[in-house]
Phi, psi and omega in degrees: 000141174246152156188148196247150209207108187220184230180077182269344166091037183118108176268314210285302204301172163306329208260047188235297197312298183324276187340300223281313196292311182316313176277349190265327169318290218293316190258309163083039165329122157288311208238132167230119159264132158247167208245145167030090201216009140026042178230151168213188153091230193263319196302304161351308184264346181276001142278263224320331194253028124293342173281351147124358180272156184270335204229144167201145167228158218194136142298066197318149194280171164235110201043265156246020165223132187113219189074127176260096156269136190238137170224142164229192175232321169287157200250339167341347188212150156255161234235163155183140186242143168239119158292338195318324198240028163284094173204168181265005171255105167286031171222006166250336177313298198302300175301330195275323157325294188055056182275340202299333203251001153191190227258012168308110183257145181308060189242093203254147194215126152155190181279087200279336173064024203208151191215119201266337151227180163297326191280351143256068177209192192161130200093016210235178171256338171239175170220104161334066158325305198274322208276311159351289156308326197286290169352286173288340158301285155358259185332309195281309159324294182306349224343110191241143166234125191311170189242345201073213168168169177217134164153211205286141215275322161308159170231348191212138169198153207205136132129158139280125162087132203324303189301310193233037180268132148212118188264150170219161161237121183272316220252126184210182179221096188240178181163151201307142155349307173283339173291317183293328170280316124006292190224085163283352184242039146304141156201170170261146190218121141275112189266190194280140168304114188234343178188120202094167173289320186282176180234121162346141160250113208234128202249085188248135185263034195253141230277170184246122156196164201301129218250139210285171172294157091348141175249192176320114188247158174228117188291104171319300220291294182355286151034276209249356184289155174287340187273340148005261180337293192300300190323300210287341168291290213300327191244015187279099184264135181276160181098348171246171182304172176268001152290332193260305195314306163306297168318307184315288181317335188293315188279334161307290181295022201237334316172264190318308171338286177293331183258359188253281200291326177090134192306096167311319175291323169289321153313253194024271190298322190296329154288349156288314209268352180304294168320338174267315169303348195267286193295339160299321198264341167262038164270327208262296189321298209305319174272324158310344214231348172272337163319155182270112163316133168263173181289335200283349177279331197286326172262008183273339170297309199267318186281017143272012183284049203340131160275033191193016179272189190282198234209143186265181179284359158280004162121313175291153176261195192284316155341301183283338195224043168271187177282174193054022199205110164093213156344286187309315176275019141262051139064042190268343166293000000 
């Protein structure tokens, strides 16, 4: 089983929709909840069933903020919403849980608003210290265990530009001692931000093993290539049935694919995952670029420096401030 949990911030526009099919196409969710989905009413049920699950249940948005939607497709299992526990005191939600206190295992997903050290976060000027402790206490009583994850280290990110980019990880995955041992080869992926602040969280709990071959499929995208056409005259055999002929032809264009058109779908994901190392790598700058300068980054910058170039707006040049020479041979570094 997989399921997925995301904080899309907003159901109606197009690039919501795009985002929802791309992640449901890519994981391919038994079970998908969405978060602030700030839809309520008749308009509700008419997005869920364009989004393709057969079965859904929902928490109306209150104007334009809140709404839960849970949807699935398979009937093997049952749903139950508990309202009981909708409040805005996360330290009375934790006491009303008790997961620690009975025999139930345990898989709590969402956006949690809470940080459980400093280094998840980035971009802030402070740190919720105390709200922190509360967190990890929260956890350590219930004894919960975070599941981790593998993709990109943020989970939520605002802003442009060095000066006002800010990452967290909000968005998480926990669960009871028994649930884990249950599904030890659970695990969680984050993928690449395709819509909203937040990035989906995703649980799949499917046991690993080796994914069968696929057979022939026929690409509409084929189509309009120029060579399309010559390939299916050149390898089309005549003198057989028009079945036997399709068969033939199949092993040819599957061919031609790889070595003419080239596999869309595997570009596809090779540009995705290009897009997720692009967003691991600019979370890793983000951090690199926060640190506090040494003297020694100041003079490996300045000896990569032409010392006779033009002079900067305070008027020196490069020159003046090497070592041994101004400000620099007097230890003003």
């Amino acid at each position: 089983m997989i399921v997925t949990t995301w904080n899309c911030r907003g159901s109606i526009s197009s690039k919501f929709s795009q985002a929802f099919f791309q992640y449901k196409k890519l994981y391919k969710s038994d079970i998908f909840y969405l978060l602030e989905t700030k839809v309520s009413g008749d308009n509700t049920n008419q997005i869920c069933r364009k989004l393709g699950y057969d079965n859904w249940i929902r928490v109306e948005a209150v104007g334009y903020n809140g709404g839960i939607w849970i949807m699935w497709t398979k009937n093997f299992f049952r749903l139950q919403l508990s309202t009981d526990w909708f409040t805005e005191n996360v330290m009375a939600l934790w006491e009303d849980l008790n997961v620690s206190s009975n025999e139930r295992r345990w898989l709590i997903v969402g956006d949690f608003n809470s940080l459980l050290t400093a280094e998840e976060q980035c971009g802030y000027n402070s740190f919720n210290a105390a709200g922190s402790r509360d967190f990890q206490n929260s956890l350590s009583t219930s004894e919960l265990v975070d599941l981790g994850y593998e993709g990109t280290t943020f989970t939520w990110c605002r802003g442009r530009g060095y000066n006002n980019l800010k990452m967290a990880r909000l968005d998480r995955a926990l669960c009871s001692t028994n649930w884990r041992m249950a599904f030890s080869e659970a695990k969680v992926i984050r993928p690449v931000r395709l819509h909203s602040d937040h990035i989906p969280v995703i649980i799949d709990m499917r046991p690993h093993k080796s994914t069968p071959k696929l057979g022939f499929r026929f690409q509409l995208a084929w189509i309009p290539h120029k060579g399309f056409s010559d390939e299916v005259k050149h390898n089309w055999q005549k003198g057989v049935s028009i079945i036997e002929a399709a068969k033939g032809i199949g092993g040819s264009l599957s061919e031609w694919n790889r070595n003419v058109f080239g596999n869309i779908f595997a570009e596809k994901k090779r540009l995705l995952k290009r897009l997720k190392g692009v967003h691991r790598l600019s979370c890793e700058k983000v951090l690199e670029l926060d640190r506090s300068f040494t003297a020694e980054d100041i003079f490996k910058a300045l000896s990569n420096m032409a010392p006779n170039k033009a002079s900067g707006p305070d008027g020196f040049q490069a020159v003046f401030l090497s070592e041994d020479v101004g400000y620099s041979g007097a230890g003003c570094i």
